mmCIF file of C-alpha atoms in Angstrom:
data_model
loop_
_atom_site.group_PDB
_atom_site.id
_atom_site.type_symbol
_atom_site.label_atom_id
_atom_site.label_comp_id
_atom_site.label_asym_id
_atom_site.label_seq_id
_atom_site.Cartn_x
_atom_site.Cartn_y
_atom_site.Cartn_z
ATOM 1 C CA UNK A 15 -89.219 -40.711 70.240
ATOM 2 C CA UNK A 16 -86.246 -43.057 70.058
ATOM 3 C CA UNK A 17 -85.129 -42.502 66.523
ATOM 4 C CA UNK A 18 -85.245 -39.015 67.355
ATOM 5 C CA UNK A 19 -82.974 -39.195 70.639
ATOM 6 C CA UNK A 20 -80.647 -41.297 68.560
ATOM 7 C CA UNK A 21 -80.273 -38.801 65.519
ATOM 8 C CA UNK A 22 -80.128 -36.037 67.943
ATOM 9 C CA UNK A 23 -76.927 -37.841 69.964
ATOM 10 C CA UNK A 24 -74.887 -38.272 66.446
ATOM 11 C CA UNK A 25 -75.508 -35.100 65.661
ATOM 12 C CA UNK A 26 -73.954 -33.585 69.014
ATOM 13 C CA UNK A 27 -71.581 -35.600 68.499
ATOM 14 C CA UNK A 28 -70.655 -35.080 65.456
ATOM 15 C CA UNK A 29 -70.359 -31.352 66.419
ATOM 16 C CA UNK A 30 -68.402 -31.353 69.097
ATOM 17 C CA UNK A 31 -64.981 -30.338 69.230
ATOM 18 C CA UNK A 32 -63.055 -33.661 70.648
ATOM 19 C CA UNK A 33 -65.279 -35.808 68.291
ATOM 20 C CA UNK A 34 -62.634 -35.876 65.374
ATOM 21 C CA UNK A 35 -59.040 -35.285 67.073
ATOM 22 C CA UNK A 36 -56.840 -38.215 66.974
ATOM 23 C CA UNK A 37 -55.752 -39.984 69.918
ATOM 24 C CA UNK A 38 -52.422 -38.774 72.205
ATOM 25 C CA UNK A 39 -49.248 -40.713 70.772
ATOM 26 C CA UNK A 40 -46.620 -38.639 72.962
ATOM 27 C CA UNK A 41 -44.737 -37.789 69.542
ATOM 28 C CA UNK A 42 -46.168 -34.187 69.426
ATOM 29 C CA UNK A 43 -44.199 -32.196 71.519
ATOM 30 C CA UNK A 44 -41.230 -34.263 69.967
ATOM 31 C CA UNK A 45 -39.981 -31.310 67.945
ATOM 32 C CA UNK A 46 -40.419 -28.299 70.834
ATOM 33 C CA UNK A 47 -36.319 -27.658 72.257
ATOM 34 C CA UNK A 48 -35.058 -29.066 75.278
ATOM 35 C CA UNK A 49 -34.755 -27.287 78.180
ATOM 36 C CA UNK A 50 -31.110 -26.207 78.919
ATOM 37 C CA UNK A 51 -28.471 -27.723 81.683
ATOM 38 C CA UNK A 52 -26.862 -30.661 82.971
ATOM 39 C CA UNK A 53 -29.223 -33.768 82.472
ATOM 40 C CA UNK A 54 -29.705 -36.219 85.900
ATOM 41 C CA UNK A 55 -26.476 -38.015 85.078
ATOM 42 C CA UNK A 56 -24.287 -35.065 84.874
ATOM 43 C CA UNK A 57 -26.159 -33.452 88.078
ATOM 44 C CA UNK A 58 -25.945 -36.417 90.137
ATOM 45 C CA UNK A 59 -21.600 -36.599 89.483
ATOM 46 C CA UNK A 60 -21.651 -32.837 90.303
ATOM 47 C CA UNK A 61 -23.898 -33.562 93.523
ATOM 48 C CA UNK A 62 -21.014 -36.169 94.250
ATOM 49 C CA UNK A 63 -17.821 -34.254 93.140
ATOM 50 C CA UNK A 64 -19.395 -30.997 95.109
ATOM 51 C CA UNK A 65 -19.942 -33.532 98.713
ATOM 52 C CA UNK A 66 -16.252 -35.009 98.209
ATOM 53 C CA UNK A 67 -14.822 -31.205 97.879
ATOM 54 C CA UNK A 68 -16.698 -30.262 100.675
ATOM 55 C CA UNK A 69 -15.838 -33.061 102.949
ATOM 56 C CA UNK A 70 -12.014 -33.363 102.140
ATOM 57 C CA UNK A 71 -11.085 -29.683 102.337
ATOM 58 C CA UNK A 72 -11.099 -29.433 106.029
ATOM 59 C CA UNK A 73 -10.090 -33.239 106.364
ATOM 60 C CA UNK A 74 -7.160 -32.467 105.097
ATOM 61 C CA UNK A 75 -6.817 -29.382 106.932
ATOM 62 C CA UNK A 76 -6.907 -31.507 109.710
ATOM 63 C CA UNK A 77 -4.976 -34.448 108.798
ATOM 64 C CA UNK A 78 -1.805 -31.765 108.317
ATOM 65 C CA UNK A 79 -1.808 -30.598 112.155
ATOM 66 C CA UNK A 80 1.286 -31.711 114.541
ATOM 67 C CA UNK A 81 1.018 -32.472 118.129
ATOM 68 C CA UNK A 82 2.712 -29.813 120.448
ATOM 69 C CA UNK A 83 4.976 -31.581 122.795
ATOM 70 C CA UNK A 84 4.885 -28.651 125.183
ATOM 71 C CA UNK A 85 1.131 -28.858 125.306
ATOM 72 C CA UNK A 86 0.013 -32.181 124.028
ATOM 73 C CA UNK A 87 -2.400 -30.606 121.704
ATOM 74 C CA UNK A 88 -2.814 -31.237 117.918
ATOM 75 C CA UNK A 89 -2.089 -27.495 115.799
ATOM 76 C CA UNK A 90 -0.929 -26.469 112.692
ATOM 77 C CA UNK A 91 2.685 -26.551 112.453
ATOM 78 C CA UNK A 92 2.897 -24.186 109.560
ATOM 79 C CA UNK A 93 2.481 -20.714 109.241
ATOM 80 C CA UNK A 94 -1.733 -20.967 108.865
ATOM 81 C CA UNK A 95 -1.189 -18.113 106.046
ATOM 82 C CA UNK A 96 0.974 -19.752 103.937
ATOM 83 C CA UNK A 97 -1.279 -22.102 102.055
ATOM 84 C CA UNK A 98 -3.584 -19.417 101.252
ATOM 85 C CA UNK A 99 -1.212 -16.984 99.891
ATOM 86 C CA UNK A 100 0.698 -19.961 97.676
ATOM 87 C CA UNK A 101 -3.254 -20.293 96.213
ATOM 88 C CA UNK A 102 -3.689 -16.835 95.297
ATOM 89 C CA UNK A 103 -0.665 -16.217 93.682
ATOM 90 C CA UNK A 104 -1.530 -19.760 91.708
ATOM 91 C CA UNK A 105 -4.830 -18.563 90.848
ATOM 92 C CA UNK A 106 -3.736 -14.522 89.806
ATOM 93 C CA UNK A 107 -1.352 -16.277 87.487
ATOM 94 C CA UNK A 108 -3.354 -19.181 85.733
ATOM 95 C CA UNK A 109 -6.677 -16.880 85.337
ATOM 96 C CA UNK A 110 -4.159 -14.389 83.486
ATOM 97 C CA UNK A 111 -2.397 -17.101 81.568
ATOM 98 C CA UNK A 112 -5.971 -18.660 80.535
ATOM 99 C CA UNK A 113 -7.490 -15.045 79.596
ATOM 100 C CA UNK A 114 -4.421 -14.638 77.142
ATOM 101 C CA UNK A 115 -4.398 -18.406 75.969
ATOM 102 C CA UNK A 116 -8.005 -17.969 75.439
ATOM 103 C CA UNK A 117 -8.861 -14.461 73.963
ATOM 104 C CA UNK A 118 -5.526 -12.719 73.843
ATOM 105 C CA UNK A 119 -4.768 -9.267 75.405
ATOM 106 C CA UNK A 120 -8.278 -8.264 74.423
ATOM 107 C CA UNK A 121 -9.655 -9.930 77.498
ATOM 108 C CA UNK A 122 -6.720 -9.959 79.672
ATOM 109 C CA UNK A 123 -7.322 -5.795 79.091
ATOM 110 C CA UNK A 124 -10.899 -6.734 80.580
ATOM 111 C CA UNK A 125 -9.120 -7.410 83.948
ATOM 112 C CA UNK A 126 -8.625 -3.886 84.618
ATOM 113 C CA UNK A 127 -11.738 -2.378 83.801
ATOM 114 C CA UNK A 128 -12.618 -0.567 86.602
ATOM 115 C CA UNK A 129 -16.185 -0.999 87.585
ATOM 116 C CA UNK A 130 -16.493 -4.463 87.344
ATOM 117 C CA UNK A 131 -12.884 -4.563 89.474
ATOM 118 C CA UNK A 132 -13.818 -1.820 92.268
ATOM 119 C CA UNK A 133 -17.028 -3.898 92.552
ATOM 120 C CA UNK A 134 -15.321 -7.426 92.756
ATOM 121 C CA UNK A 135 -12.150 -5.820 94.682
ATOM 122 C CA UNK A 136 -14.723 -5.309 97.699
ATOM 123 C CA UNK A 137 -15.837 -8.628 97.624
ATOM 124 C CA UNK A 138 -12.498 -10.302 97.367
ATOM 125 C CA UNK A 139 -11.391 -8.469 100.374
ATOM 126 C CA UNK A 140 -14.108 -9.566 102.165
ATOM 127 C CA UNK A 141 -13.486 -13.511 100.990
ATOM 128 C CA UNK A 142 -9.620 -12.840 102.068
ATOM 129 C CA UNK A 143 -10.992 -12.501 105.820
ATOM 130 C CA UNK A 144 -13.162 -15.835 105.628
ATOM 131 C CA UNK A 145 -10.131 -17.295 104.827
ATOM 132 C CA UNK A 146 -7.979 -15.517 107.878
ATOM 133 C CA UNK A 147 -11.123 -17.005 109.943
ATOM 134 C CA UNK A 148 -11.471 -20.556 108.443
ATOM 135 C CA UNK A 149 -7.458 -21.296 108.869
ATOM 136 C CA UNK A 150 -7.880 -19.737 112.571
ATOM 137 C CA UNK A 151 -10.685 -21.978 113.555
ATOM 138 C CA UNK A 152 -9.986 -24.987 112.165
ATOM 139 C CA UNK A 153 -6.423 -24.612 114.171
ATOM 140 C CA UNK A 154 -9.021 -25.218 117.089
ATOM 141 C CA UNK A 155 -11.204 -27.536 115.644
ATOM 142 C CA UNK A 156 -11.434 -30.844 114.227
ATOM 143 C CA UNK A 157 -12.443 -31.513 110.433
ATOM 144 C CA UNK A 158 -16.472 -32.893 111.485
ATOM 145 C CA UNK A 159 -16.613 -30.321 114.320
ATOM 146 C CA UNK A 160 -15.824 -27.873 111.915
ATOM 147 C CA UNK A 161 -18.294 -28.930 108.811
ATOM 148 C CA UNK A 162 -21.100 -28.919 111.563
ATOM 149 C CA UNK A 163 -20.846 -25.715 112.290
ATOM 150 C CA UNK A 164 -20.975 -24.354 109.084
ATOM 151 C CA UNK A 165 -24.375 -25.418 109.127
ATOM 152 C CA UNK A 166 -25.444 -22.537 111.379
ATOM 153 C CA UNK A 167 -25.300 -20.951 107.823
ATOM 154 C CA UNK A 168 -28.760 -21.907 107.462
ATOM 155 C CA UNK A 169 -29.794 -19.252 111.035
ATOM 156 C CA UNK A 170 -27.652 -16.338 110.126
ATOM 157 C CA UNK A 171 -28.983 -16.727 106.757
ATOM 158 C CA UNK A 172 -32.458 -16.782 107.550
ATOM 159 C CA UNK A 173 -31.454 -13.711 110.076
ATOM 160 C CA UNK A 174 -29.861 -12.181 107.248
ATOM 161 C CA UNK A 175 -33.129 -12.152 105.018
ATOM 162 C CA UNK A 176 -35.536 -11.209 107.871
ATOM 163 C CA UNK A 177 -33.586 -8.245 109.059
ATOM 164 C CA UNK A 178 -32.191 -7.111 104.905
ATOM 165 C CA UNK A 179 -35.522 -7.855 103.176
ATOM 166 C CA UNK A 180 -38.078 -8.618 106.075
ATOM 167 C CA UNK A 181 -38.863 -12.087 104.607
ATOM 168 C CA UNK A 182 -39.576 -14.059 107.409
ATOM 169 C CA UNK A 183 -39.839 -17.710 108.778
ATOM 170 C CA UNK A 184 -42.622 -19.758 109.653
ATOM 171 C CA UNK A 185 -42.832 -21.179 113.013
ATOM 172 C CA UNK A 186 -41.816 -25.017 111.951
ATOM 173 C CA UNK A 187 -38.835 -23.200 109.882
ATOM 174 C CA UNK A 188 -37.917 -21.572 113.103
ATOM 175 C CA UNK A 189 -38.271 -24.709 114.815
ATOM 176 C CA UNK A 190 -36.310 -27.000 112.743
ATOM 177 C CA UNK A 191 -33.179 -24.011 113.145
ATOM 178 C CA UNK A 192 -33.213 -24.452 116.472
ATOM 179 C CA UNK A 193 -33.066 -27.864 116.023
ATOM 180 C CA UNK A 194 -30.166 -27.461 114.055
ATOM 181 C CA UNK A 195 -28.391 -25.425 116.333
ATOM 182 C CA UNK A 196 -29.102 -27.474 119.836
ATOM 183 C CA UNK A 197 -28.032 -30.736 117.570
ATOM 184 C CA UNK A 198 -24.879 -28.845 116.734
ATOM 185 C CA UNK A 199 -24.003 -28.127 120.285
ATOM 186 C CA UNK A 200 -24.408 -31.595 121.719
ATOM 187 C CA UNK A 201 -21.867 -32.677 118.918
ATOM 188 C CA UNK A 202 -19.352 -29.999 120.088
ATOM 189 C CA UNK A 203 -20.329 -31.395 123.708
ATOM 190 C CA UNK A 204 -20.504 -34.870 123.338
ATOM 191 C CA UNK A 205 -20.102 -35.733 120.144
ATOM 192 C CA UNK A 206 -16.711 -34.550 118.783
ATOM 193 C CA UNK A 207 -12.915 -35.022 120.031
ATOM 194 C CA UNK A 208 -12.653 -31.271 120.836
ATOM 195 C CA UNK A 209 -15.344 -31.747 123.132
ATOM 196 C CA UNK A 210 -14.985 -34.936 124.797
ATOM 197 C CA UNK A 211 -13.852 -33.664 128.185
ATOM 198 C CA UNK A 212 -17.171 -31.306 127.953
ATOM 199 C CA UNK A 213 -15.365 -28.245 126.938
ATOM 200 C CA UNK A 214 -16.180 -26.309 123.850
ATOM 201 C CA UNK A 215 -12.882 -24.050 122.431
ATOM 202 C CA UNK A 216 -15.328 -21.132 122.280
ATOM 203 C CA UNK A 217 -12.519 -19.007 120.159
ATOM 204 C CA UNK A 218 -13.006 -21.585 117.679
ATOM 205 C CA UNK A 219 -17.088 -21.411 117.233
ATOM 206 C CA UNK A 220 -16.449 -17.694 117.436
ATOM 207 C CA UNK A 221 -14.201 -17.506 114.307
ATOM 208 C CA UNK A 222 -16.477 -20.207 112.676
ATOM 209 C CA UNK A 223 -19.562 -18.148 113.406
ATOM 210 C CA UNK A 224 -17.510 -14.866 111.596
ATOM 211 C CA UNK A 225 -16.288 -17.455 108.774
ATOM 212 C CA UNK A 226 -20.035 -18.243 108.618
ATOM 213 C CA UNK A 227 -21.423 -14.636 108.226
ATOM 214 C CA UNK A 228 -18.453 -13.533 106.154
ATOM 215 C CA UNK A 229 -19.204 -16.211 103.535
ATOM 216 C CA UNK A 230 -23.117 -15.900 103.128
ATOM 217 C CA UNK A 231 -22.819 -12.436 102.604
ATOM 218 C CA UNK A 232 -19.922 -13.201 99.849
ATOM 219 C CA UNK A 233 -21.928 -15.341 98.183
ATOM 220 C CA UNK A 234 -24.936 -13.177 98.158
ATOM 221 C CA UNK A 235 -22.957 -11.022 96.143
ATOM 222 C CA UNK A 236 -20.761 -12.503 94.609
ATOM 223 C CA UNK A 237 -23.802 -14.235 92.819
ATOM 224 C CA UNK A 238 -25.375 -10.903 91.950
ATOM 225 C CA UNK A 239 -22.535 -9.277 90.668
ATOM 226 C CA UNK A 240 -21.272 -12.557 88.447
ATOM 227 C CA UNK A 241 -24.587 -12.077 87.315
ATOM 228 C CA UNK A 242 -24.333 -8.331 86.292
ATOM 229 C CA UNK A 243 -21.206 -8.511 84.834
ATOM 230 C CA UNK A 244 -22.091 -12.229 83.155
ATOM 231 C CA UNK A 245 -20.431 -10.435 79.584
ATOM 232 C CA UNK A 246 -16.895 -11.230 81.788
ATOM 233 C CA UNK A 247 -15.353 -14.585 81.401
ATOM 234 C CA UNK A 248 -15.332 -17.012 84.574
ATOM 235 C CA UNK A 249 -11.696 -16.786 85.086
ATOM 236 C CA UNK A 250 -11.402 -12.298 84.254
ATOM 237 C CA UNK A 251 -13.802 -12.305 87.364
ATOM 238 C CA UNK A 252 -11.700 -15.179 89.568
ATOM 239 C CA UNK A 253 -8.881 -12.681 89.048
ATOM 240 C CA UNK A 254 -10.311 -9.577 89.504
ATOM 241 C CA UNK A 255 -11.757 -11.188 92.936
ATOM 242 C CA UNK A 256 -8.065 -12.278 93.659
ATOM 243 C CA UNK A 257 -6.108 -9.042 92.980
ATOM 244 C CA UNK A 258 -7.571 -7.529 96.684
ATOM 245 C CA UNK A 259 -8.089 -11.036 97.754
ATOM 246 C CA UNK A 260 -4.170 -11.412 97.664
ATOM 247 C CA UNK A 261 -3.198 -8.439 98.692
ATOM 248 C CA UNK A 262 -4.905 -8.752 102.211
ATOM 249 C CA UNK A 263 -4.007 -11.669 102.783
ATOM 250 C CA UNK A 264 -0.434 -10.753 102.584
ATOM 251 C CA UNK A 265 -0.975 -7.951 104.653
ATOM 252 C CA UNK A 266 -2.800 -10.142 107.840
ATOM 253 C CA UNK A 267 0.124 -12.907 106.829
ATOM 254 C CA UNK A 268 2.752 -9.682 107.339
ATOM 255 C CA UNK A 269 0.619 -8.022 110.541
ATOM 256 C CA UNK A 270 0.879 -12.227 112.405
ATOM 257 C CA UNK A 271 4.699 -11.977 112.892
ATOM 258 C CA UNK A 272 5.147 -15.323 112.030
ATOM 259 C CA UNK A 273 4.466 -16.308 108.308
ATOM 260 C CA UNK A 274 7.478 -14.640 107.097
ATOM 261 C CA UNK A 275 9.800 -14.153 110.249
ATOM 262 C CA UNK A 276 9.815 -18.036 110.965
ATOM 263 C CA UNK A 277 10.340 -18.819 106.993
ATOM 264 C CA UNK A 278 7.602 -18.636 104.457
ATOM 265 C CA UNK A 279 7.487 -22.924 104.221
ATOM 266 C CA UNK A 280 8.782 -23.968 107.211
ATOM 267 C CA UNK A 281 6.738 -27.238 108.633
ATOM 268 C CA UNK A 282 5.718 -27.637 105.223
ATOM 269 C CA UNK A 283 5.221 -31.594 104.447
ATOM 270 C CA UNK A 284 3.417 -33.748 101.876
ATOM 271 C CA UNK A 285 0.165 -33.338 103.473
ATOM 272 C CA UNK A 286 0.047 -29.954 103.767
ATOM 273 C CA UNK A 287 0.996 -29.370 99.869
ATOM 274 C CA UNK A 288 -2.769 -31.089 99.947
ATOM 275 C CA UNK A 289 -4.135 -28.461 101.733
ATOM 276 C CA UNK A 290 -2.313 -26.163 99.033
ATOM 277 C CA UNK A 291 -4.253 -28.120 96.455
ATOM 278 C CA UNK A 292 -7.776 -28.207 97.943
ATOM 279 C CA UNK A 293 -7.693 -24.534 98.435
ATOM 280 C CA UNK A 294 -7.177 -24.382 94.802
ATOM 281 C CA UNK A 295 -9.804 -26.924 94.042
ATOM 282 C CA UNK A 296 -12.002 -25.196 96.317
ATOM 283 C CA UNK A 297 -11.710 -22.065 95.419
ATOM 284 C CA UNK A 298 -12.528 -22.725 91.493
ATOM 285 C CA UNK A 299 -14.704 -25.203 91.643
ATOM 286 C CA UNK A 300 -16.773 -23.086 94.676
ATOM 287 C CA UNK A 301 -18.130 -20.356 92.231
ATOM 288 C CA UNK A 302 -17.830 -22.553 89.001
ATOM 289 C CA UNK A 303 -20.272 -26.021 90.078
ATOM 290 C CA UNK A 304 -22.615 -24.365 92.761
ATOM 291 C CA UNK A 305 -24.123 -22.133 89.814
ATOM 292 C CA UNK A 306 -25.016 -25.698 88.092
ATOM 293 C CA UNK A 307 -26.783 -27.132 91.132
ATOM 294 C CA UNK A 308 -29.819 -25.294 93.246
ATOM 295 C CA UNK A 309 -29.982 -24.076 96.431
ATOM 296 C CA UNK A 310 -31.480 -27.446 98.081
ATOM 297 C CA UNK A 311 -28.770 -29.818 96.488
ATOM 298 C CA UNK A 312 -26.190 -27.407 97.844
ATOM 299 C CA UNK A 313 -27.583 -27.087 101.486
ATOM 300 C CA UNK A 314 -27.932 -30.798 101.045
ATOM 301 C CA UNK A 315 -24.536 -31.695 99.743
ATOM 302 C CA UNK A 316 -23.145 -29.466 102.857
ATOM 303 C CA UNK A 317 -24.616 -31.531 105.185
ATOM 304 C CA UNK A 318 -23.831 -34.939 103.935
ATOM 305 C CA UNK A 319 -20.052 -33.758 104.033
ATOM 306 C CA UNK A 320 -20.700 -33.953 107.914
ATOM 307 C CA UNK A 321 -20.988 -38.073 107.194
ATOM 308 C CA UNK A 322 -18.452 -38.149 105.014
ATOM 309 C CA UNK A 323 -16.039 -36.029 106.883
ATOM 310 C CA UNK A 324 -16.666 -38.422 109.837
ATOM 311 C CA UNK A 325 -16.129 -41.402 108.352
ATOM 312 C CA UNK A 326 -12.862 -40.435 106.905
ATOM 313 C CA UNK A 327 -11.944 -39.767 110.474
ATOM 314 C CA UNK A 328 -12.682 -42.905 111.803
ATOM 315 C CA UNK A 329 -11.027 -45.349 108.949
ATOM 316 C CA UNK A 330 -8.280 -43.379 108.152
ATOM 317 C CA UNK A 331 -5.333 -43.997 109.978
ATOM 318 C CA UNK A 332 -3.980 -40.846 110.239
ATOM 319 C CA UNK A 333 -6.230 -40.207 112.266
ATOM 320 C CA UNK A 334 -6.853 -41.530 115.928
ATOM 321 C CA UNK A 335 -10.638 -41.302 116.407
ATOM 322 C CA UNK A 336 -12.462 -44.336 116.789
ATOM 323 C CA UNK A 337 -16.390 -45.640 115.896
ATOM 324 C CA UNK A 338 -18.761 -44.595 118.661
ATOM 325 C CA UNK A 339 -22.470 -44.450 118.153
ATOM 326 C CA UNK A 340 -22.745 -41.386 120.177
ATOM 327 C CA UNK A 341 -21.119 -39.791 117.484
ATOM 328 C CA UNK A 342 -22.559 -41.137 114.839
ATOM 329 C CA UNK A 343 -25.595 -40.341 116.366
ATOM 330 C CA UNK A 344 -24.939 -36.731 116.914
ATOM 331 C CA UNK A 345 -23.543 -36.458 113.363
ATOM 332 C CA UNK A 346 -27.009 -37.753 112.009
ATOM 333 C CA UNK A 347 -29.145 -35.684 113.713
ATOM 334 C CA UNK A 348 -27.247 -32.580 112.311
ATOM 335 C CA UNK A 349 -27.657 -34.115 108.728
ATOM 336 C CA UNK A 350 -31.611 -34.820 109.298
ATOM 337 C CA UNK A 351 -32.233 -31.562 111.054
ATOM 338 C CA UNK A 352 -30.479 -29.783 108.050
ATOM 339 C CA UNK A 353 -32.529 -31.902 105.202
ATOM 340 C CA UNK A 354 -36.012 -31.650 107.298
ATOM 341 C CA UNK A 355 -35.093 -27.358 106.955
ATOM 342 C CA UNK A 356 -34.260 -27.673 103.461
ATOM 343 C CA UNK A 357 -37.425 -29.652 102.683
ATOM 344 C CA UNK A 358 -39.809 -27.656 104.510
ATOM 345 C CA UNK A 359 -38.901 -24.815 102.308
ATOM 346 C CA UNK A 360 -41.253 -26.200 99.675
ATOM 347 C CA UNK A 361 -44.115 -27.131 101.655
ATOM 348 C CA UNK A 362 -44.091 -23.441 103.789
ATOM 349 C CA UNK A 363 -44.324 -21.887 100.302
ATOM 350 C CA UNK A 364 -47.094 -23.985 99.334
ATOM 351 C CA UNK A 365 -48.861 -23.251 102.497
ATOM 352 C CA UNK A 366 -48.488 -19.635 101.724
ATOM 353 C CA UNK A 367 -49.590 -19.722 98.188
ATOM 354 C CA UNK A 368 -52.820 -21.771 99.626
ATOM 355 C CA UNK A 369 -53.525 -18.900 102.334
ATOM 356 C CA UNK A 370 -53.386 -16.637 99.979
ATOM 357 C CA UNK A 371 -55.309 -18.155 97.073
ATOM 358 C CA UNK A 372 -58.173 -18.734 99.970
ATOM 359 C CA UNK A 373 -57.734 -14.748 101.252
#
């Protein structure tokens, strides 16, 4: 029977499918077309570039208040509109210069078209307020204390999307947010130079909290309708945002009584010409680099502004706060709280998919 066996092996063999295909030399899929976007390099710089705009906005911000002899308290000696409405006015007129530099009065006509502009008109208004309630709280709070509450982002997000679309958290999500927001509080508390006597300036967290809400639901739709209107160039859209943008904020900067009664750049230094740049710098590189990087790098570039923001504080000399690892300490557990949310994202889903696979 062994000759038999044998012959009968070769011949299965020789019949299967696998028998005659050559081996694997990774050179077949060699002519199939890349996928699209920034490569690791160019990801990683705009990881780096989006932490460093993140963290020196309100550093700088901070670094151009002026201690009130009357009340020994650090505040912004400028009208708190001012820098904003200089932006605006810089941004209205350099998107309309670049959509006639670049495609003439073809797309500078695309400005005005009306659906796309009643649609971004609303949402511009609405970014004008974040802006009233950004300058407003950071007047209260310091540059780190101010960064760490942004995170609450993360809550009123997940609040947002449970109450708008009924997609809800799982119990270690909900966890890790509250997490997040006791780790927030003992930096206010303990942690930060607003709070060191124990006292939290509650107007500021309010108008944080507002800031907060404000901008997620901006950026829920300003991402949709960038999106729906994609046939627009980047810079027809910044304007069309800015045309209401700039118009409310010159009616809050009129409504204050101070902007343009006490002079439009009075206590206007060096410093605070910075802040006039980083709102620009912000404000186009905001809706231009965050489409290039996902949701997780973002979240995770927000939070490691936190460090950065605090460090700046401590080494700079401008600034009078000093190394203390209770500080530091607080200032890491907001960045691992924020990461350990981020990252559980994945694993929830996966956990999901599993149930369901198994149901």
């Amino acid at each position: 029977l062994f000759p038999y066996t044998t012959l009968f092996r070769s011949r299965r063999s020789a019949l299967s499918p696998f028998a005659a295909m050559p081996p694997y030399t990774g050179a077949e899929f060699k002519d199939l077309p890349k996928p699209s976007g920034p490569g690791t390099a160019a990801k990683v710089g705009l990881f780096c570039f989006f932490v460093f705009t993140r963290a020196i906005h309100p550093t700088i911000i901070d670094a151009s208040k002026t201690m009130d002899e009357e009340t020994g308290k650090r505040g912004l000696g400028y009208g708190k509109m001012t820098v904003v409405i200089a932006e605006s006015f810089f941004t209205l007129i350099a998107g309309q210069l670049m959509a006639l530099a670049l495609g003439g009065m073809k797309e500078w006509r695309m400005i005005w078209d009306p659906k796309a502009l009643k649609v971004f008109s609303a949402i511009g208004f609405m970014y004008a307020i974040g802006d009233y309630l950004e300058m407003a709280s950071m007047g209260a709070l310091g540059g780190a204390a101010y960064q760490v509450l942004l995170q609450s982002k993360l809550l009123i997000t997940a609040l947002m999307l449970w109450g708008i679309k009924g997609q809800k958290q799982a119990m270690l999500q909900w966890n890790l947010l509250l997490v997040i927001m006791i780790s927030m509080c003992v930096y206010m508390i303990g942690g930060s130079d607003s709070g060191s006597s124990g006292v939290i300036p509650l107007m500021g967290v309010f108008n944080v909290l507002l800031k907060v809400t404000v901008s997620c639901l901006c950026a829920v739709l300003a991402d949709k309708y960038m999106k729906d209107f994609k046939n627009l160039p980047f810079y027809v859209q910044i304007v069309q945002l800015k045309i209401s943008w700039t118009i409310t904020i010159l009616i809050i900067a009129f409504a204050d009584g101070k902007t343009f009664q006490d002079g439009f750049f009075t206590g206007w230094t060096p410093v605070v010409a910075g802040v006039f740049g980083s709102f620009v710098v912000k404000c186009w590189s905001t809706m231009a680099i965050l489409s290039l990087l996902d949701s997780v790098l973002k979240n995770i570039g927000e939070a490691s502004a936190v460090l950065v923001i605090y460090f700046m504080q401590v080494l700079l000399p401008i600034f009078p706060d000093k190394f203390e690892i209770p500080s530091f300490l607080s200032v890491m557990v907001v960045i691992l709280s924020v990461t350990a949310y981020v990252g559980a994202k994945s694993a929830v889903d996966k956990a999901a998919l599993w149930d369901k696979m198994q149901k």
